[in-house]
Amino acid sequence: MPTRTRAPRRRRNLAPVAFVAPFLLLFLLTFAVPIAYAVHQSVMDVEYTGPLGLGGSRTAFVGLSNYSHALSDDAFLRSVGRVLLFAVVQVPVMVALAAGLALLLDSASARGVRFFRAAYFLPYGVPGVIASILWGFLYVPGVSPLVDGMRHLGVSVDLLGGSTVLWSIANIVVWEFAGYNVLVLVAQLRTIPAELYEAARIDGAGAWTTVRYVKLPLLRPALVLTTVFTIIGTLQLFAEPLVLRPVSSSIDSAYTPNLSAYNEAFTNDNYHLAAAEAVLLALAAFVLSFGFLRLINKRGGDA
C-alpha cells in the first residue's frame, strides 16, 4: 500500500520540475552561459613566450587586468561619457514624445487612430542599419534636401559635425523606437476603466484635468517599463554610429562603448579586452536600470 501512494506522489512532485525545466534550460543556454563565458574571457589574456614572443602563445588568467586597462583607456571612458550624455537627453525626449502621442491617440476627438498607430509603429519594423542609411542621405551635404533647404534659408549646419552628429543619431533612434513605446502606452491607456472617465466627467474635470489626475497616474507602470527599455537601448547604441562612420569624420572606432568593444574584438583581435568592456557596459545597464526602478519604487512608497 505505501509503495502505491509513493509513486503518484513522486510524479506530482516532478510535475512542476518538468514544466519549469524547458524555461530553465533556455535561460541557462541563452542568458546565463553567454554572460558567464564573457566574464571568463574578460579575466583571461594571451601571453606570448620566448624571445620577441616567437616561442608561442597561451591563454592565461590575468585577474582584473583587462578591466583596469579598459577603465584607464581615455577613448573608452569618453565613449561612456558620450553615451551617458546621450541618455540624459534622449531618454526624457523619447518617453515624453511617446506619452504625448499615446495620449493624442487615446483622446476622444482622435481621428484615424488605426492609421496613425500603424504609421508610428512602422519605423520600428525598419532595421537599424537601413534606418541609419536612410537618415544618412538626409544628413550628407550635397545630397540631403534638408541641408540644402536650410542653406537656402541662410542656416548653415553640418549634421555630421563633431557637435551635432550625436544628436543626429538621437534623431534616428527616436524615429525608430518612439512608435514601439507609443503602442505600449496606448495598450496601458486602453485598460483604464471607462467608469473612471465617467466619474471625472461628472465631477466637472476637463480634458487636461482628466489627463493629469486619471490617465497619467494609471499610465505610470507603462511609463516605467518604456523608460527602462529606453535606458537599456541607449547604452546599446551601435548600429547607427557604425553606419554613419564612413560619412562622418567625427565618429571614431570608439565612439560608443559597444563600438569600442566591437573594434577591440574584430579589428584588434583583443577578445579579452572586448569582453571586459562588454561586461562593464552590462554592469552599467544593470545599475542604471535597477537604480531607476529603485528610485521609482521608493517615490511610490513615499507617496
mmCIF file of N, CA, C and O in Angstrom, residues 245-279:
data_model
loop_
_atom_site.group_PDB
_atom_site.id
_atom_site.type_symbol
_atom_site.label_atom_id
_atom_site.label_comp_id
_atom_site.label_asym_id
_atom_site.label_seq_id
_atom_site.Cartn_x
_atom_site.Cartn_y
_atom_site.Cartn_z
ATOM 1 N N ARG A 245 29.591 56.206 -39.666
ATOM 2 C CA ARG A 245 31.026 56.463 -39.524
ATOM 3 C C ARG A 245 31.725 56.787 -40.847
ATOM 4 O O ARG A 245 32.559 57.704 -40.897
ATOM 5 N N PRO A 246 31.413 56.100 -41.969
ATOM 6 C CA PRO A 246 32.103 56.437 -43.231
ATOM 7 C C PRO A 246 31.802 57.847 -43.746
ATOM 8 O O PRO A 246 32.578 58.376 -44.535
ATOM 9 N N VAL A 247 30.687 58.434 -43.319
ATOM 10 C CA VAL A 247 30.342 59.782 -43.823
ATOM 11 C C VAL A 247 30.557 60.861 -42.779
ATOM 12 O O VAL A 247 30.218 62.023 -43.020
ATOM 13 N N SER A 248 31.081 60.496 -41.623
ATOM 14 C CA SER A 248 31.332 61.494 -40.575
ATOM 15 C C SER A 248 32.698 61.229 -39.948
ATOM 16 O O SER A 248 32.906 60.181 -39.318
ATOM 17 N N SER A 249 33.596 62.196 -40.103
ATOM 18 C CA SER A 249 34.929 62.045 -39.506
ATOM 19 C C SER A 249 34.889 62.221 -37.989
ATOM 20 O O SER A 249 35.887 61.961 -37.313
ATOM 21 N N SER A 250 33.755 62.656 -37.448
ATOM 22 C CA SER A 250 33.632 62.859 -36.001
ATOM 23 C C SER A 250 33.365 61.559 -35.256
ATOM 24 O O SER A 250 33.417 61.537 -34.021
ATOM 25 N N ILE A 251 33.031 60.491 -35.987
ATOM 26 C CA ILE A 251 32.761 59.199 -35.346
ATOM 27 C C ILE A 251 33.996 58.325 -35.496
ATOM 28 O O ILE A 251 34.374 57.959 -36.613
ATOM 29 N N ASP A 252 34.624 58.022 -34.364
ATOM 30 C CA ASP A 252 35.813 57.171 -34.425
ATOM 31 C C ASP A 252 35.456 55.742 -34.031
ATOM 32 O O ASP A 252 34.285 55.418 -33.790
ATOM 33 N N SER A 253 36.476 54.907 -33.955
ATOM 34 C CA SER A 253 36.234 53.477 -33.703
ATOM 35 C C SER A 253 35.785 53.201 -32.273
ATOM 36 O O SER A 253 35.380 52.081 -31.968
ATOM 37 N N ALA A 254 35.889 54.198 -31.391
ATOM 38 C CA ALA A 254 35.432 54.022 -30.003
ATOM 39 C C ALA A 254 34.405 55.087 -29.665
ATOM 40 O O ALA A 254 34.389 55.615 -28.556
ATOM 41 N N TYR A 255 33.529 55.374 -30.610
ATOM 42 C CA TYR A 255 32.551 56.450 -30.388
ATOM 43 C C TYR A 255 31.552 56.077 -29.293
ATOM 44 O O TYR A 255 31.110 56.922 -28.536
ATOM 45 N N THR A 256 31.170 54.805 -29.236
ATOM 46 C CA THR A 256 30.310 54.314 -28.154
ATOM 47 C C THR A 256 30.986 53.090 -27.527
ATOM 48 O O THR A 256 31.851 52.465 -28.161
ATOM 49 N N PRO A 257 30.613 52.711 -26.309
ATOM 50 C CA PRO A 257 31.234 51.532 -25.687
ATOM 51 C C PRO A 257 31.057 50.266 -26.519
ATOM 52 O O PRO A 257 31.995 49.454 -26.628
ATOM 53 N N ASN A 258 29.890 50.083 -27.110
ATOM 54 C CA ASN A 258 29.685 48.895 -27.942
ATOM 55 C C ASN A 258 30.590 48.919 -29.162
ATOM 56 O O ASN A 258 31.141 47.886 -29.563
ATOM 57 N N LEU A 259 30.751 50.095 -29.768
ATOM 58 C CA LEU A 259 31.618 50.219 -30.936
ATOM 59 C C LEU A 259 33.071 49.962 -30.541
ATOM 60 O O LEU A 259 33.829 49.342 -31.305
ATOM 61 N N SER A 260 33.448 50.411 -29.348
ATOM 62 C CA SER A 260 34.803 50.163 -28.863
ATOM 63 C C SER A 260 35.048 48.666 -28.664
ATOM 64 O O SER A 260 36.091 48.143 -29.072
ATOM 65 N N ALA A 261 34.092 47.980 -28.037
ATOM 66 C CA ALA A 261 34.238 46.535 -27.829
ATOM 67 C C ALA A 261 34.290 45.795 -29.161
ATOM 68 O O ALA A 261 35.090 44.866 -29.348
ATOM 69 N N TYR A 262 33.457 46.213 -30.099
ATOM 70 C CA TYR A 262 33.443 45.592 -31.432
ATOM 71 C C TYR A 262 34.796 45.786 -32.123
ATOM 72 O O TYR A 262 35.352 44.855 -32.717
ATOM 73 N N ASN A 263 35.340 46.996 -32.005
ATOM 74 C CA ASN A 263 36.619 47.293 -32.645
ATOM 75 C C ASN A 263 37.751 46.487 -32.002
ATOM 76 O O ASN A 263 38.627 45.956 -32.703
ATOM 77 N N GLU A 264 37.720 46.384 -30.667
ATOM 78 C CA GLU A 264 38.761 45.605 -29.989
ATOM 79 C C GLU A 264 38.700 44.127 -30.392
ATOM 80 O O GLU A 264 39.732 43.488 -30.576
ATOM 81 N N ALA A 265 37.473 43.613 -30.534
ATOM 82 C CA ALA A 265 37.315 42.181 -30.817
ATOM 83 C C ALA A 265 37.655 41.845 -32.263
ATOM 84 O O ALA A 265 38.383 40.868 -32.527
ATOM 85 N N PHE A 266 37.138 42.628 -33.212
ATOM 86 C CA PHE A 266 37.208 42.206 -34.611
ATOM 87 C C PHE A 266 38.192 43.008 -35.457
ATOM 88 O O PHE A 266 38.396 42.671 -36.626
ATOM 89 N N THR A 267 38.769 44.060 -34.890
ATOM 90 C CA THR A 267 39.832 44.791 -35.611
ATOM 91 C C THR A 267 41.185 44.559 -34.960
ATOM 92 O O THR A 267 42.172 44.270 -35.641
ATOM 93 N N ASN A 268 41.218 44.654 -33.611
ATOM 94 C CA ASN A 268 42.487 44.472 -32.900
ATOM 95 C C ASN A 268 42.693 43.036 -32.418
ATOM 96 O O ASN A 268 43.736 42.744 -31.808
ATOM 97 N N ASP A 269 41.714 42.169 -32.652
ATOM 98 C CA ASP A 269 41.796 40.765 -32.208
ATOM 99 C C ASP A 269 42.055 40.640 -30.708
ATOM 100 O O ASP A 269 42.693 39.686 -30.255
ATOM 101 N N ASN A 270 41.575 41.595 -29.942
ATOM 102 C CA ASN A 270 41.741 41.546 -28.489
ATOM 103 C C ASN A 270 40.389 41.194 -27.858
ATOM 104 O O ASN A 270 39.686 42.044 -27.318
ATOM 105 N N TYR A 271 40.030 39.924 -27.963
ATOM 106 C CA TYR A 271 38.716 39.475 -27.497
ATOM 107 C C TYR A 271 38.569 39.627 -25.980
ATOM 108 O O TYR A 271 37.470 39.854 -25.479
ATOM 109 N N HIS A 272 39.655 39.493 -25.258
ATOM 110 C CA HIS A 272 39.564 39.533 -23.799
ATOM 111 C C HIS A 272 39.288 40.965 -23.301
ATOM 112 O O HIS A 272 38.473 41.146 -22.394
ATOM 113 N N LEU A 273 39.940 41.945 -23.912
ATOM 114 C CA LEU A 273 39.622 43.330 -23.557
ATOM 115 C C LEU A 273 38.204 43.694 -23.990
ATOM 116 O O LEU A 273 37.475 44.386 -23.266
ATOM 117 N N ALA A 274 37.794 43.205 -25.158
ATOM 118 C CA ALA A 274 36.425 43.439 -25.619
ATOM 119 C C ALA A 274 35.409 42.838 -24.648
ATOM 120 O O ALA A 274 34.375 43.445 -24.359
ATOM 121 N N ALA A 275 35.720 41.655 -24.127
ATOM 122 C CA ALA A 275 34.819 41.019 -23.152
ATOM 123 C C ALA A 275 34.731 41.847 -21.879
ATOM 124 O O ALA A 275 33.642 42.008 -21.306
ATOM 125 N N ALA A 276 35.871 42.399 -21.432
ATOM 126 C CA ALA A 276 35.849 43.240 -20.223
ATOM 127 C C ALA A 276 35.000 44.487 -20.456
ATOM 128 O O ALA A 276 34.214 44.884 -19.574
ATOM 129 N N GLU A 277 35.144 45.113 -21.626
ATOM 130 C CA GLU A 277 34.333 46.302 -21.915
ATOM 131 C C GLU A 277 32.845 45.940 -21.991
ATOM 132 O O GLU A 277 31.987 46.707 -21.534
ATOM 133 N N ALA A 278 32.540 44.774 -22.561
ATOM 134 C CA ALA A 278 31.142 44.341 -22.641
ATOM 135 C C ALA A 278 30.559 44.088 -21.251
ATOM 136 O O ALA A 278 29.409 44.459 -20.974
ATOM 137 N N VAL A 279 31.345 43.485 -20.381
ATOM 138 C CA VAL A 279 30.866 43.229 -19.011
ATOM 139 C C VAL A 279 30.651 44.543 -18.271
ATOM 140 O O VAL A 279 29.657 44.723 -17.551
#
